CSV table of C-alpha atoms and ligand atoms in Angstrom, one decimal:
chain,number,residue,atom,x,y,z
A,1332,MET,CA,141.0,126.5,168.7
A,1333,ARG,CA,143.2,127.8,171.6
A,1334,ASN,CA,141.5,128.9,174.7
A,1335,PRO,CA,142.0,132.7,174.9
A,1336,PHE,CA,141.2,132.9,178.6
A,1337,ARG,CA,144.2,133.0,180.9
A,1338,PRO,CA,143.6,132.0,184.4
A,1339,THR,CA,147.4,132.1,185.1
A,1340,PHE,CA,149.0,134.4,187.6
A,1341,GLY,CA,151.0,136.9,186.1
A,1342,ALA,CA,149.8,136.3,182.6
A,1343,SER,CA,148.4,139.2,180.7
A,1344,PRO,CA,144.8,139.0,179.6
A,1345,TYR,CA,143.8,138.7,175.9
A,1346,HIS,CA,141.4,141.6,176.7
A,1347,TRP,CA,142.1,144.2,179.2
A,1348,ALA,CA,139.5,146.2,181.2
A,1349,GLY,CA,139.5,148.4,184.1
A,1350,ARG,CA,142.3,150.3,186.2
A,1351,SER,CA,142.0,153.2,183.8
A,1352,VAL,CA,142.7,155.8,186.6
A,1353,VAL,CA,146.1,154.2,187.4
A,1354,LEU,CA,147.1,153.9,183.6
A,1355,GLU,CA,146.0,157.5,182.8
A,1356,GLU,CA,147.8,159.1,185.8
A,1357,PHE,CA,151.0,157.1,185.1
A,1358,ALA,CA,151.0,158.1,181.4
A,1359,ARG,CA,150.5,161.8,182.5
A,1360,GLY,CA,153.3,161.5,185.0
A,1361,LEU,CA,155.6,160.3,182.3
A,1362,ASP,CA,154.9,163.4,180.3
A,1363,GLY,CA,155.6,165.4,183.3
A,1364,TYR,CA,158.6,166.8,185.2
A,1365,PRO,CA,161.1,164.8,187.4
A,1366,GLY,CA,159.7,164.3,190.8
A,1367,GLU,CA,156.0,164.4,189.6
A,1368,PRO,CA,154.1,162.5,192.2
A,1369,SER,CA,152.6,159.9,189.8
A,1370,ARG,CA,156.1,158.8,188.9
A,1371,SER,CA,156.2,157.0,192.2
A,1372,MET,CA,153.4,154.5,192.7
A,1373,VAL,CA,152.7,151.7,195.3
A,1374,ILE,CA,150.0,149.5,194.2
A,1375,ASP,CA,148.5,146.8,196.6
A,1376,GLY,CA,145.9,144.3,196.7
A,1377,ALA,CA,144.8,140.6,197.4
A,1378,ARG,CA,146.4,137.6,195.6
A,1379,GLY,CA,144.7,137.5,192.0
A,1380,ILE,CA,143.3,141.0,191.9
A,1381,GLY,CA,145.6,142.0,189.2
A,1382,LYS,CA,148.8,143.6,190.5
A,1383,THR,CA,151.2,142.0,188.4
A,1384,VAL,CA,149.5,142.3,184.9
A,1385,LEU,CA,148.9,145.9,186.0
A,1386,LEU,CA,152.6,146.4,186.4
A,1387,THR,CA,153.2,145.0,182.8
A,1388,GLU,CA,150.6,147.4,181.5
A,1389,LEU,CA,152.5,150.4,183.0
A,1390,GLU,CA,155.8,149.0,181.6
A,1391,ASP,CA,154.2,148.8,178.2
A,1392,ILE,CA,153.1,152.6,178.7
A,1393,ALA,CA,156.7,153.6,179.9
A,1394,ALA,CA,158.1,151.6,176.7
A,1395,GLN,CA,155.6,153.5,174.5
A,1396,HIS,CA,156.9,156.8,175.8
A,1397,GLY,CA,160.4,155.6,174.9
A,1398,TRP,CA,161.3,154.9,178.5
A,1399,ILE,CA,163.8,152.3,179.7
A,1400,VAL,CA,162.0,149.6,181.8
A,1401,LEU,CA,164.0,147.6,184.6
A,1402,ARG,CA,161.9,144.8,186.1
A,1403,ALA,CA,162.7,143.7,189.6
A,1404,THR,CA,161.1,141.3,192.0
A,1405,GLY,CA,161.2,141.0,195.7
A,1406,ARG,CA,161.6,137.1,195.4
A,1407,GLU,CA,165.3,137.8,194.6
A,1408,ASP,CA,168.1,140.0,195.7
A,1409,SER,CA,166.8,142.8,193.6
A,1410,VAL,CA,169.5,145.4,194.2
A,1411,ARG,CA,172.2,142.9,193.4
A,1412,THR,CA,170.5,141.8,190.2
A,1413,LEU,CA,169.8,145.3,189.1
A,1414,ILE,CA,173.4,146.1,189.6
A,1415,ASP,CA,175.2,143.0,188.2
A,1416,THR,CA,172.7,142.1,185.5
A,1417,THR,CA,169.8,144.2,184.5
A,1418,ILE,CA,171.2,147.6,184.3
A,1419,PRO,CA,174.5,146.5,182.6
A,1420,ALA,CA,172.6,144.7,180.0
A,1421,LYS,CA,170.5,147.6,179.3
A,1422,ILE,CA,173.7,149.9,179.2
A,1423,ALA,CA,175.2,147.2,176.7
A,1424,GLU,CA,172.2,147.5,174.7
A,1425,LEU,CA,172.3,151.1,174.3
A,1426,ALA,CA,176.1,151.5,174.0
A,1427,PRO,CA,177.7,148.3,172.9
A,1428,PRO,CA,181.4,148.0,174.3
A,1429,ALA,CA,184.0,148.3,171.6
A,1430,GLY,CA,185.0,144.7,172.0
A,1431,ARG,CA,188.1,144.7,169.8
A,1432,ALA,CA,189.6,147.8,171.4
A,1433,VAL,CA,189.1,146.1,174.9
A,1434,THR,CA,190.7,142.9,173.9
A,1435,ALA,CA,193.8,144.7,172.5
A,1436,VAL,CA,194.4,146.4,175.9
A,1437,GLN,CA,194.0,143.1,177.6
A,1438,PHE,CA,196.8,141.7,175.4
A,1439,SER,CA,199.2,144.6,176.0
A,1440,GLY,CA,201.1,143.1,178.7
A,1441,PHE,CA,201.8,143.1,182.5
A,1442,ARG,CA,202.4,146.6,183.0
A,1443,VAL,CA,198.8,147.7,182.4
A,1444,ASP,CA,197.5,145.0,184.5
A,1445,THR,CA,199.5,146.1,187.7
A,1446,GLU,CA,198.5,149.6,187.3
A,1447,LEU,CA,195.0,148.7,187.1
A,1448,LEU,CA,195.6,146.5,190.4
A,1449,ASP,CA,196.9,149.7,192.0
A,1450,VAL,CA,193.8,151.8,191.1
A,1451,PRO,CA,190.9,149.9,192.5
A,1452,SER,CA,187.6,150.9,190.7
A,1453,PRO,CA,184.9,151.9,192.9
A,1454,THR,CA,182.3,149.3,193.7
A,1455,PRO,CA,179.3,150.2,191.6
A,1456,THR,CA,176.0,151.0,193.7
A,1457,LEU,CA,172.5,151.2,192.3
A,1458,GLY,CA,173.1,155.1,192.1
A,1459,THR,CA,176.2,155.0,190.2
A,1460,ARG,CA,174.7,152.2,187.7
A,1461,MET,CA,171.4,154.2,187.2
A,1462,ARG,CA,173.3,157.4,186.5
A,1463,ASP,CA,175.5,155.5,184.0
A,1464,LEU,CA,172.3,154.3,182.4
A,1465,LEU,CA,170.6,157.7,182.5
A,1466,GLY,CA,173.8,159.3,181.0
A,1467,LEU,CA,173.0,157.6,177.8
A,1468,LEU,CA,169.5,158.9,177.6
A,1469,ARG,CA,168.1,161.9,176.0
A,1470,GLY,CA,164.7,163.2,176.9
A,1471,THR,CA,163.6,159.7,178.3
A,1472,GLY,CA,163.9,158.2,181.6
A,1473,VAL,CA,164.1,154.9,183.3
A,1474,LEU,CA,161.2,152.9,185.2
A,1475,ILE,CA,161.8,150.4,187.9
A,1476,THR,CA,159.1,148.0,188.7
A,1477,VAL,CA,159.4,145.8,191.8
A,1478,ASP,CA,156.6,143.3,192.1
A,1479,GLU,CA,156.1,140.8,195.0
A,1480,VAL,CA,157.3,143.5,197.7
A,1481,GLN,CA,156.0,141.4,200.4
A,1482,ASP,CA,158.7,138.9,200.0
A,1483,ALA,CA,161.5,141.5,199.7
A,1484,ASP,CA,164.4,142.0,202.0
A,1485,PRO,CA,163.6,145.5,203.7
A,1486,ASP,CA,167.4,146.7,203.0
A,1487,ASN,CA,166.8,146.1,199.4
A,1488,LEU,CA,163.7,148.1,199.3
A,1489,SER,CA,165.2,150.9,201.4
A,1490,GLU,CA,168.2,151.0,198.9
A,1491,ILE,CA,165.8,151.2,195.9
A,1492,ALA,CA,163.7,153.9,197.4
A,1493,LEU,CA,166.7,156.1,198.6
A,1494,THR,CA,168.3,155.8,195.3
A,1495,HIS,CA,164.9,156.8,193.5
A,1496,GLN,CA,164.7,159.8,195.9
A,1497,ASP,CA,168.3,160.8,195.4
A,1498,LEU,CA,167.9,160.7,191.6
A,1499,ILE,CA,164.7,162.9,191.6
A,1500,ARG,CA,166.6,165.4,193.9
A,1501,ASP,CA,169.2,165.5,190.9
A,1502,GLU,CA,166.2,166.3,188.3
A,1503,GLN,CA,166.8,162.8,186.8
A,1504,HIS,CA,163.7,161.4,184.9
A,1505,VAL,CA,163.0,158.2,186.8
A,1506,ALA,CA,159.9,156.3,187.9
A,1507,LEU,CA,159.2,153.8,190.3
A,1508,VAL,CA,156.3,151.3,190.8
A,1509,MET,CA,156.2,148.8,193.6
A,1510,ALA,CA,153.4,146.1,194.0
A,1511,GLY,CA,152.6,143.5,196.5
A,1512,LEU,CA,150.0,141.9,199.0
A,1513,THR,CA,148.5,144.7,201.2
A,1514,HIS,CA,150.2,143.1,204.3
A,1515,GLY,CA,153.6,143.3,203.0
A,1516,ILE,CA,153.1,147.0,201.6
A,1517,ASN,CA,152.0,148.2,205.0
A,1518,ARG,CA,155.0,146.5,206.4
A,1519,LEU,CA,157.2,148.2,203.7
A,1520,LEU,CA,155.8,151.7,204.5
A,1521,ASP,CA,156.8,151.2,208.0
A,1522,LEU,CA,160.6,151.0,207.2
A,1523,PRO,CA,163.0,153.8,208.1
A,1524,GLY,CA,164.5,153.9,204.6
A,1525,THR,CA,161.1,154.2,202.7
A,1526,THR,CA,159.4,157.1,204.5
A,1527,PHE,CA,159.6,158.7,201.1
A,1528,LEU,CA,157.3,156.1,199.5
A,1529,ARG,CA,154.6,157.1,201.9
A,1530,ARG,CA,154.2,160.2,199.5
A,1531,ALA,CA,154.0,158.0,196.6
A,1532,ARG,CA,150.5,157.5,194.9
A,1533,ARG,CA,149.0,154.5,196.4
A,1534,PHE,CA,146.4,152.5,194.7
A,1535,GLU,CA,144.5,149.8,196.5
A,1536,LEU,CA,143.0,147.3,193.8
A,1537,GLY,CA,139.6,146.4,194.5
A,1538,PRO,CA,137.3,144.4,192.3
A,1539,LEU,CA,136.5,145.2,188.8
A,1540,THR,CA,133.0,146.8,188.0
A,1541,ASP,CA,130.5,144.3,186.7
A,1542,ASP,CA,130.7,146.1,183.4
A,1543,ASP,CA,134.4,145.7,183.0
A,1544,ALA,CA,134.0,141.9,184.1
A,1545,ARG,CA,131.4,141.5,181.4
A,1546,ALA,CA,133.6,143.4,178.8
A,1547,ILE,CA,136.6,141.0,179.5
A,1548,ILE,CA,134.2,137.9,179.2
A,1549,THR,CA,132.4,138.9,176.1
A,1550,ALA,CA,135.4,140.3,174.2
A,1551,THR,CA,137.7,137.2,175.1
A,1552,ALA,CA,135.0,134.7,174.1
A,1553,ALA,CA,134.4,136.4,171.0
A,1554,LYS,CA,137.6,135.3,169.9
A,1555,GLY,CA,136.1,132.0,168.9
A,1556,LYS,CA,133.2,130.9,170.9
A,1557,PRO,CA,130.9,134.0,171.5
A,1558,ILE,CA,129.2,133.9,174.8
A,1559,ASP,CA,125.3,134.3,175.2
A,1560,ALA,CA,124.3,137.4,177.0
A,1561,ASP,CA,122.4,135.4,179.9
A,1562,ALA,CA,125.5,133.3,180.1
A,1563,ALA,CA,127.7,136.3,180.4
A,1564,ASP,CA,125.5,137.7,183.1
A,1565,LEU,CA,125.9,134.6,185.3
A,1566,ALA,CA,129.7,134.5,184.6
A,1567,VAL,CA,129.8,138.1,186.0
A,1568,GLU,CA,127.8,137.2,189.0
A,1569,ILE,CA,129.8,134.2,189.8
A,1570,ALA,CA,133.2,136.3,189.3
A,1571,ARG,CA,132.1,139.1,191.7
A,1572,GLY,CA,134.5,141.4,189.8
A,1573,TYR,CA,137.7,139.4,191.0
A,1574,PRO,CA,139.8,139.3,187.9
A,1575,TYR,CA,141.4,135.8,188.4
A,1576,LEU,CA,137.9,134.3,188.6
A,1577,VAL,CA,136.8,136.2,185.5
A,1578,GLN,CA,139.6,134.4,183.5
A,1579,LEU,CA,139.0,131.1,185.3
A,1580,VAL,CA,135.2,130.9,184.9
A,1581,GLY,CA,135.8,131.9,181.3
A,1582,TYR,CA,138.4,129.5,180.8
A,1583,LEU,CA,136.5,126.4,182.2
A,1584,ALA,CA,133.2,127.5,180.4
A,1585,TRP,CA,135.1,127.7,177.1
A,1586,ASN,CA,136.5,124.3,177.4
A,1587,ARG,CA,133.1,122.7,178.0
A,1588,ALA,CA,131.3,124.8,175.4
A,1589,GLY,CA,130.5,123.8,171.6
A,1590,SER,CA,130.6,126.4,169.1
A,1591,ARG,CA,129.1,129.1,171.6
A,1592,ILE,CA,129.1,129.5,175.3
A,1593,THR,CA,125.7,129.1,176.8
A,1594,ARG,CA,124.4,129.7,180.4
A,1595,ALA,CA,124.3,125.7,180.9
A,1596,ASP,CA,128.2,125.9,180.4
A,1597,VAL,CA,128.7,128.6,183.0
A,1598,GLU,CA,126.5,126.9,185.4
A,1599,ALA,CA,128.1,123.6,185.0
A,1600,VAL,CA,131.6,125.0,185.7
A,1601,CYS,CA,130.7,127.2,188.7
A,1602,ALA,CA,131.6,124.7,191.4
A,1603,GLU,CA,134.9,123.7,189.8
A,1604,ALA,CA,135.8,127.4,189.6
A,1605,VAL,CA,135.2,128.2,193.1
A,1606,GLN,CA,137.1,125.2,194.2
A,1607,THR,CA,140.1,126.0,192.2
A,1608,MET,CA,139.9,129.4,193.7
A,1609,GLY,CA,140.1,127.7,197.0
A,1610,SER,CA,143.6,126.1,196.2
A,1611,GLN,CA,145.0,128.8,194.2
A,1612,VAL,CA,144.0,131.8,196.3
A,1613,HIS,CA,142.3,131.1,199.6
A,1614,ALA,CA,144.7,128.3,200.9
A,1615,PRO,CA,147.9,130.3,200.1
A,1616,SER,CA,146.3,133.6,201.5
A,1617,LEU,CA,145.9,132.0,204.8
A,1618,LYS,CA,149.2,130.4,205.1
A,1619,GLY,CA,150.8,131.9,208.2
A,1620,VAL,CA,147.8,133.3,209.7
A,1621,PRO,CA,148.1,132.7,213.5
A,1622,PRO,CA,145.5,130.9,215.4
A,1623,ALA,CA,143.7,133.8,217.0
A,1624,GLN,CA,143.2,135.4,213.6
A,1625,MET,CA,142.0,132.1,212.0
A,1626,ALA,CA,139.6,131.6,215.0
A,1627,TYR,CA,138.3,135.2,214.1
A,1628,LEU,CA,137.9,134.5,210.4
A,1629,ARG,CA,136.1,131.1,211.2
A,1630,ALA,CA,133.7,132.9,213.6
A,1631,MET,CA,133.0,135.6,210.8
A,1632,ALA,CA,132.4,132.9,208.2
A,1633,ASP,CA,130.0,131.2,210.5
A,1634,LEU,CA,128.1,134.4,211.4
A,1635,ILE,CA,128.1,136.2,207.8
A,1636,GLY,CA,126.0,133.6,206.0
A,1637,ASP,CA,125.2,134.9,202.5
A,1638,ALA,CA,125.3,138.4,204.0
A,1639,ALA,CA,128.0,141.0,202.7
A,1640,ASP,CA,129.0,142.0,206.1
A,1641,VAL,CA,128.7,141.1,209.8
A,1642,SER,CA,128.6,143.0,213.1
A,1643,SER,CA,132.2,143.0,214.7
A,1644,SER,CA,131.0,142.8,218.1
A,1645,ASP,CA,129.0,139.6,217.2
A,1646,VAL,CA,132.3,138.3,216.0
A,1647,ALA,CA,134.1,139.2,219.0
A,1648,GLU,CA,131.2,137.7,221.2
A,1649,ARG,CA,131.7,134.4,219.1
A,1650,VAL,CA,135.3,134.0,219.7
A,1651,GLY,CA,134.7,134.4,223.5
A,1652,LYS,CA,136.1,138.1,223.8
A,1653,LYS,CA,134.9,141.5,224.6
A,1654,PRO,CA,134.5,143.8,221.6
A,1655,ASN,CA,137.7,145.9,222.7
A,1656,GLU,CA,139.8,142.6,223.3
A,1657,ALA,CA,139.2,141.5,219.8
A,1658,THR,CA,140.1,144.8,218.3
A,1659,ASP,CA,143.9,143.9,218.0
A,1660,THR,CA,142.9,140.6,216.2
A,1661,ARG,CA,140.6,142.6,213.9
A,1662,GLY,CA,143.1,145.4,213.1
A,1663,LYS,CA,145.9,142.5,212.2
A,1664,LEU,CA,143.3,140.8,209.8
A,1665,LEU,CA,142.6,144.4,208.2
A,1666,ASP,CA,146.3,145.1,207.8
A,1667,ARG,CA,146.7,141.6,206.0
A,1668,GLY,CA,144.1,142.7,203.6
A,1669,LEU,CA,141.9,139.6,204.5
A,1670,ILE,CA,138.8,141.5,205.8
A,1671,GLU,CA,137.6,145.1,205.3
A,1672,ALA,CA,135.5,147.5,207.5
A,1673,PRO,CA,132.8,148.4,204.9
A,1674,ALA,CA,131.0,150.6,207.8
A,1675,TRP,CA,131.5,151.4,211.5
A,1676,GLY,CA,131.3,148.2,213.7
A,1677,ARG,CA,131.0,145.9,210.5
A,1678,VAL,CA,133.6,143.5,208.9
A,1679,SER,CA,133.5,141.6,205.6
A,1680,PHE,CA,135.8,139.3,203.7
A,1681,THR,CA,138.1,140.8,200.9
A,1682,LEU,CA,138.2,137.5,198.8
A,1683,PRO,CA,135.2,136.2,197.2
A,1684,TYR,CA,134.1,132.7,198.5
A,1685,LEU,CA,136.3,133.1,201.3
A,1686,ALA,CA,133.6,132.5,204.0
A,1687,GLU,CA,132.5,129.3,202.0
A,1688,PHE,CA,136.0,128.0,201.9
A,1689,LEU,CA,136.3,128.4,205.7
A,1690,ARG,CA,133.1,127.0,206.4
A,1691,SER,CA,134.2,123.9,204.3
A,1692,ASP,CA,137.0,123.5,206.9
A,1693,ASN,CA,139.7,124.4,204.2
A,1694,ARG,CA,138.9,121.1,202.6
A,1695,THR,CA,140.7,121.3,199.1
A,1696,THR,CA,140.6,118.3,196.7
A,1697,ARG,CA,143.9,116.8,196.7
A,1698,VAL,CA,144.8,115.1,193.5
A,1699,SER,CA,148.0,113.0,193.7
B,1997,LIG,N1,142.4,144.5,184.3
B,1997,LIG,C1,142.3,143.1,183.9
B,1997,LIG,N2,141.6,142.8,182.9
B,1997,LIG,C2,141.6,141.5,182.5
B,1997,LIG,N3,142.1,140.4,183.4
B,1997,LIG,C3,143.0,140.8,184.4
B,1997,LIG,C4,143.0,142.1,184.8
B,1997,LIG,N4,143.6,142.1,185.9
B,1997,LIG,C5,143.9,140.8,186.2
B,1997,LIG,N5,143.6,140.0,185.2
B,1997,LIG,C6,143.7,138.5,185.4
B,1997,LIG,O1,143.5,138.1,186.5
B,1997,LIG,C7,144.5,137.0,186.8
B,1997,LIG,C8,145.6,137.6,188.1
B,1997,LIG,O2,146.3,138.6,187.7
B,1997,LIG,P1,147.5,138.8,188.4
B,1997,LIG,O3,148.2,140.2,188.0
B,1997,LIG,O4,148.5,137.7,188.4
B,1997,LIG,O5,147.0,139.0,189.9
B,1997,LIG,P2,148.1,139.5,191.3
B,1997,LIG,O6,149.5,139.8,190.8
B,1997,LIG,O7,147.4,140.5,191.9
B,1997,LIG,O8,148.1,138.1,192.1
B,1997,LIG,C9,145.3,136.8,185.7
B,1997,LIG,O9,144.8,135.8,185.0
B,1997,LIG,C10,145.1,138.2,184.7
B,1997,LIG,O10,145.2,137.8,183.5
B,1998,LIG,MG1,151.4,138.8,191.0
C-alpha cells in the first residue's frame, strides 16, 4: 500500500486543511470586478509552511472559475519565459495557428520575405503578450502566480507588477499572486517598481491550528492505516502546526506501523522527524545568515530552554551588547522571518525545533 503522506516540498497533500480565509477571499475576488483588491495577493512565510501548495490551490480555484493560469517562478527569468514560452503556448491552445496557410505564405517566394524584413515586427513585451491572450477570452481572466520571489531578479518582478497594474487600469480581468520567504518578500515590496504591490492583500502563513493538523493526519492515515486517537494527539503535539512536519511525522509513522498507526509508532519516529527537519528546513534557513545574527540566535537558543519566548534584553546581554545596540540585529532577524516578537520586549523562534537545532550546534547526520 502506498504511503499517502507527502513530506515533499511543493507536493500537494492528499488531504488539505486550513488557509480557508485566503482560499475564500481569492474565490470571491475572481467573481468580482477588475482591480478587486483580492486579485492581487502576496503570500509569505517560512520554508515548509505551505506557500507553494497554497499557490497550487489558488490555481485550481482559478481554473475552476474558467480562468487561464500562468505559472512562473523567481528561480528563472520569469518575464522571458512568460513572453517566449508560457503565454504563446496558451495562445496556441486557445487559437491554434492555421498551419497550412502559414506554410503556403512561406513558400510563396522572396518578395514577401524582403517586405517582411523592411517592416520589423514590434518586440513583444509582457504587456502585449498578455493583451493578445486576454483578447481571446470572454468573461474570464488570467491568473499569474510567481513562486520563490525571494530568488527573483528585481527587474523581473517590477515588470510583472507594472504590467499587472497597467492591465487593471484598462479594466482587464487579471490576477497576480506572489509567494516567497518573508525576507525576500520584504525586499520585494521595497523595490521602486513594486510600490503597487504594497496595496496587495498580504497573508503571512503561520502554523496550522491543532484541529487542522489533526484533520490532515487522521484523514490521510484513514487512506489505509487508520491512526489511533492518542497517536494522532501525539503527532499533532510533535508537529506544532507546521505543515511539513505534519506530513513527515505521518509518513514515518505510516512506514513503521502495522495495519494501524499506534502511539508507539509515533513516539518511535519523533527523533527522526525532528532530525530530518534539521537538514531539510533549519540548515537551509540559516544559510547566509551573518555571524552577528547567528550569535543572537544561539544566545536565544541557550536562554529560551523549553519556554515559548525569551526577553530580548537578556539576549542582548548574553551577546555582550546593550539592548539598544542589539536592536538592529533583532530587526534583521525579524525581517528574515526567523524570529518573532510575540509581546513587547520578547522574542521567539518562528520555526519549531530551531532552538534544539542551534543548541546541537547544527550537527546534522551526514550520510554519504
Ligand atoms: N494546508 C495544508 N494541508 C496539508 N498539507 C500541507 C498544507 N500546507 C502545506 N502542506 C504540506 O507541507 C509541506 C510543505 O509545503 P510547501 O508548500 O512545499 O511549503 P513552502 O512552499 O512554504 O516551503 C508539503 O509536504 C505540503 O504537502
Ligand atoms: Mg515552496
